[in-house]
Short mmCIF file of C-alpha atoms in Angstrom, two decimals:
data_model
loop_
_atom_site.label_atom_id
_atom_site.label_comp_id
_atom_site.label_asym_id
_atom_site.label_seq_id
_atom_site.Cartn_x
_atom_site.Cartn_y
_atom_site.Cartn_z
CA UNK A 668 55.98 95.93 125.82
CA UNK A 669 58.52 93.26 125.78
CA UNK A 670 60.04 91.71 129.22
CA UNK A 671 63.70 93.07 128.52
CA UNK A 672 61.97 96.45 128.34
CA UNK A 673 60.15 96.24 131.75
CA UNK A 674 63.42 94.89 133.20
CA UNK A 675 65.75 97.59 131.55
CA UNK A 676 62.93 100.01 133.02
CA UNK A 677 63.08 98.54 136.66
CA UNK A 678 66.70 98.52 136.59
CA UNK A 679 67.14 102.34 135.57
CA UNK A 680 64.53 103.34 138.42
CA UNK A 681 66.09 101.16 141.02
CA UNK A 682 69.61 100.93 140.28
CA UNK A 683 70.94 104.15 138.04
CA UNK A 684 72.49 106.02 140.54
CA UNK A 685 74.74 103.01 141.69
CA UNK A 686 75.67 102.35 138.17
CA UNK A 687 76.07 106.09 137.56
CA UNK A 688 78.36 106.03 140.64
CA UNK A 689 80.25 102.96 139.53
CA UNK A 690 81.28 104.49 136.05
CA UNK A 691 82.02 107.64 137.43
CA UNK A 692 84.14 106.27 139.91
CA UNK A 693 85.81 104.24 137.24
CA UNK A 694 85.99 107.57 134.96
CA UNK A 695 86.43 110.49 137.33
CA UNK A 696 84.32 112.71 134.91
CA UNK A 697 80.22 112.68 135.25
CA UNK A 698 80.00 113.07 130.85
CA UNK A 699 82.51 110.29 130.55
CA UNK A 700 80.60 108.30 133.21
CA UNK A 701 76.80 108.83 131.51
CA UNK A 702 78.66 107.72 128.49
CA UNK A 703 80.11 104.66 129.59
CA UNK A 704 76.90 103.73 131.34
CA UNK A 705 74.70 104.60 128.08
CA UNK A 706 77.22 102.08 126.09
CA UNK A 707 76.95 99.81 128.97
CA UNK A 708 73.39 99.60 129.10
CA UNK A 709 73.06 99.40 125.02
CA UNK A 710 75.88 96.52 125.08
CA UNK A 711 74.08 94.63 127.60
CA UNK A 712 69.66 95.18 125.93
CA UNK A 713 70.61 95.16 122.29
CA UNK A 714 69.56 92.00 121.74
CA UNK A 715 66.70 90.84 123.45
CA UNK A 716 68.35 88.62 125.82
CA UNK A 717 65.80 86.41 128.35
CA UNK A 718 63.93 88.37 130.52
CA UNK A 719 65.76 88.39 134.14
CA UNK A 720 65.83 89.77 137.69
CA UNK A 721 66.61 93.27 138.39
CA UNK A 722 69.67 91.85 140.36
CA UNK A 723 70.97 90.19 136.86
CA UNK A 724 70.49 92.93 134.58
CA UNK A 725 72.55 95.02 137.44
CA UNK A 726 74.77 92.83 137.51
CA UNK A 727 74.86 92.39 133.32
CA UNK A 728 75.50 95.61 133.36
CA UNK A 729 77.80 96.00 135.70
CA UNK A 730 79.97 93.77 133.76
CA UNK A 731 79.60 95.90 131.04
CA UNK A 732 80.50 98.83 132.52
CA UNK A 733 83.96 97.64 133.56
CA UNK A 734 84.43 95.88 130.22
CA UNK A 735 83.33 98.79 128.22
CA UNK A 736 85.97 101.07 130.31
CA UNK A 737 88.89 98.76 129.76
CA UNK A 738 88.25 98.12 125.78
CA UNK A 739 87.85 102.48 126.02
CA UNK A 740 91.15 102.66 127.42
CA UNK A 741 92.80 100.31 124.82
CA UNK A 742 91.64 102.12 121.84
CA UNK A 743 92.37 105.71 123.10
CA UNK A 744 96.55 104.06 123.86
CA UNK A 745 96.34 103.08 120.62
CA UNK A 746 95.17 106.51 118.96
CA UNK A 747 97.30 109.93 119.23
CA UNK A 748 97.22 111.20 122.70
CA UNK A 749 96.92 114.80 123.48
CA UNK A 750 99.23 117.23 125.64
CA UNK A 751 98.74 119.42 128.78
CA UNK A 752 98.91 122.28 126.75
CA UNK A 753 96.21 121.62 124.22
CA UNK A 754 92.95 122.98 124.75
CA UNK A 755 89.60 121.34 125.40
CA UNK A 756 88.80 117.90 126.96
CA UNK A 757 91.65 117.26 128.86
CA UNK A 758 91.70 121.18 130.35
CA UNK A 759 88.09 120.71 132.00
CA UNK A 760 88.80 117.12 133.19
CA UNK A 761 92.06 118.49 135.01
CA UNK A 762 89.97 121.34 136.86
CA UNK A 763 88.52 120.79 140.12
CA UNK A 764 87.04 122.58 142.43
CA UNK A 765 88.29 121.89 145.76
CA UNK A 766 86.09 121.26 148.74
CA UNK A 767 87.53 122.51 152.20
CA UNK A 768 85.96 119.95 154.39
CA UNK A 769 88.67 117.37 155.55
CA UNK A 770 86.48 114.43 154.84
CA UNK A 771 85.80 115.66 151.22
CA UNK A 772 89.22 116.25 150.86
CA UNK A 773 90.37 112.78 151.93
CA UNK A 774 87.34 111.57 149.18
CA UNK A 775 88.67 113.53 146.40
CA UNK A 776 92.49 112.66 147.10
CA UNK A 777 91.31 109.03 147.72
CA UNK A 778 89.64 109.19 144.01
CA UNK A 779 92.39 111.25 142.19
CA UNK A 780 95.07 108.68 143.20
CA UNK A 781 92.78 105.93 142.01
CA UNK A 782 92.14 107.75 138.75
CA UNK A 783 96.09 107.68 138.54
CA UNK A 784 95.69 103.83 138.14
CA UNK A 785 95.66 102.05 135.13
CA UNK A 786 92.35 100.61 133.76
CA UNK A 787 92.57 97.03 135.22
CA UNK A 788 94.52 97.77 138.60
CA UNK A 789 91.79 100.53 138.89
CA UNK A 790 88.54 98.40 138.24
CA UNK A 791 89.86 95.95 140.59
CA UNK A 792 90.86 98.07 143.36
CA UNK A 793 87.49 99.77 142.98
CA UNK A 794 85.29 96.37 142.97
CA UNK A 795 87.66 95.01 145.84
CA UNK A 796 87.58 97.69 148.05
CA UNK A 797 84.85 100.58 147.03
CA UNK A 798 82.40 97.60 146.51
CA UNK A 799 83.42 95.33 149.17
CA UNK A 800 83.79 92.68 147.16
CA UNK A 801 85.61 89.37 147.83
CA UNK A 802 88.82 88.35 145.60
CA UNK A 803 86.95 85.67 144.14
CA UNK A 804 83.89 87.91 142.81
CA UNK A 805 86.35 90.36 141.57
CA UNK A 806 87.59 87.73 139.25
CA UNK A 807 84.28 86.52 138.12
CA UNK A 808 83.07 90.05 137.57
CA UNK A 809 86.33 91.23 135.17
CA UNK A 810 86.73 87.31 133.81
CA UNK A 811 90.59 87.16 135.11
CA UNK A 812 92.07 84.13 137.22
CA UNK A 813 92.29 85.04 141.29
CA UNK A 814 95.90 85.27 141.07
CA UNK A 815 95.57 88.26 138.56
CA UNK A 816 93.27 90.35 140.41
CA UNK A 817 95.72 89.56 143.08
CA UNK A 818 98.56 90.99 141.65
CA UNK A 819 96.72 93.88 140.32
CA UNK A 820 94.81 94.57 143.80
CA UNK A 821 98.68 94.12 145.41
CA UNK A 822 100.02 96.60 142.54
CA UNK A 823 97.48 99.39 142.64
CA UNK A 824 97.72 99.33 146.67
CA UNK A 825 101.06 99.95 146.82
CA UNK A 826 100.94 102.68 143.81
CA UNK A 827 98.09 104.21 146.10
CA UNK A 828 99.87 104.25 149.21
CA UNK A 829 102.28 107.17 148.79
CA UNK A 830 99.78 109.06 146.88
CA UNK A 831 97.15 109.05 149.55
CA UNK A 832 98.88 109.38 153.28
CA UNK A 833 95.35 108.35 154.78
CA UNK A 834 94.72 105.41 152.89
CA UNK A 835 93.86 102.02 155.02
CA UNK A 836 93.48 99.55 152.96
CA UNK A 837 92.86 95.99 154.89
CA UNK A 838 95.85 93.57 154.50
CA UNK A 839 94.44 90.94 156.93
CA UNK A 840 91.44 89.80 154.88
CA UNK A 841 91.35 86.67 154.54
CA UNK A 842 91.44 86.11 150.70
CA UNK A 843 94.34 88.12 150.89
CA UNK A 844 98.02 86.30 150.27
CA UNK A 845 101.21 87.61 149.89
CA UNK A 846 102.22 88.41 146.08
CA UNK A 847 105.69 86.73 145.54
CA UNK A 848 107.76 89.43 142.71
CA UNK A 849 111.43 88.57 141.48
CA UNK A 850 112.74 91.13 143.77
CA UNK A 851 110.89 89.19 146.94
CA UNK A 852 107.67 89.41 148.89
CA UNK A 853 105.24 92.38 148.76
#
C-alpha cells in the first residue's frame, strides 16, 4: 500500500465530516456536497503526489473543494439554465423542511442567504467567517490578492445584511479596512 493511500485513508477517517460540512456549506445540497468532495478528493490523489501530513492533504483538499465549486459554477453559467417551473433537480433543492426551533431557524436563514451569494463572495464569506479564518489565509486558500477577498468579504456582507436581520458579522477585526467604491466608503 502506497503512502498517498494511507494518507488519503487517515484523512477520510479523521477529517470527512469537516470536509463534508465545508462542501455542503458551499453547496446547500448534501448530493451536490458528496459530489464536490468525491471530485475534490480525486483532483487532489490522482497522481501520486509525495506522501504528506494529514493536516496537508486537508488542507489540499480543501483547496480543491473551493476550486472545484467555483470552476462548477462557471460551466453550469455557461450551459442552458433551467426555470422554476421545470421539474426535477431544481424542485427538490428548493424544498425544505423547516425546523421550528429559533436557533435552527436563524442557521437555516443564515445559510439560505449565503447560498444567495455568488460562488466567490460565498467561498470567501464562508472561509472568513464560518472558518474563522484571517483575510490573509482566505487569500492564500482561493489564490486571490487580499484586496479581492476584501472586496468580496465587504460585498457579500452587505448583500447578507438585509437578508438575514440577525446577522453580526465583526467589522472591528483587525484585518478589516474600509472598501473605497466610486460612490464612497462602505
Amino acid at each position: 500500500m502506497s503512502r498517498w493511500k494511507d494518507t488519503l485513508d487517515a484523512l477520510m477517517h479523521e477529517r470527512a465530516a469537516a470536509l463534508f460540512g465545508y462542501a455542503f456549506v458551499l453547496t446547500g445540497d448534501a448530493d451536490a456536497a458528496e459530489d464536490l468532495l468525491q471530485d475534490a478528493l480525486v483532483r487532489t490523489f490522482r497522481v501520486n503526489r509525495r506522501s504528506g501530513t494529514v493536516n496537508e492533504a486537508h488542507a489540499y483538499v480543501k483547496r480543491a473543494i473551493s476550486t472545484a465549486f467555483i470552476d462548477g459554477h462557471r460551466r453550469t453559467e455557461a450551459r442552458p439554465q433551467r426555470h422554476p417551473g421545470d421539474e426535477g433537480d431544481f424542485a427538490r433543492a428548493s424544498a425544505a423542511s423547516p425546523d421550528h426551533a429559533a436557533t435552527t431557524d436563524s442557521h437555516l436563514d443564515l445559510h439560505a442567504a449565503i447560498l444567495t451569494l455568488p460562488p466567490r463572495e460565498r467561498a470567501c464569506v464562508v472561509l472568513r467567517y464560518l472558518d474563522d479564518m484571517p483575510i490573509a489565509a482566505v487569500a492564500a486558500e482561493l489564490g486571490l490578492a487580499d484586496g479581492s477577498v476584501k472586496r468580496y468579504l465587504s460585498d457579500g456582507v452587505a448583500r447578507l445584511r438585509p437578508l438575514v436581520s440577525t446577522l453580526d458579522f465583526p467589522t472591528d477585526s483587525p484585518d478589516t479596512v474600509p472598501v473605497r467604491t466610486p460612490g464612497g466608503t462602505r
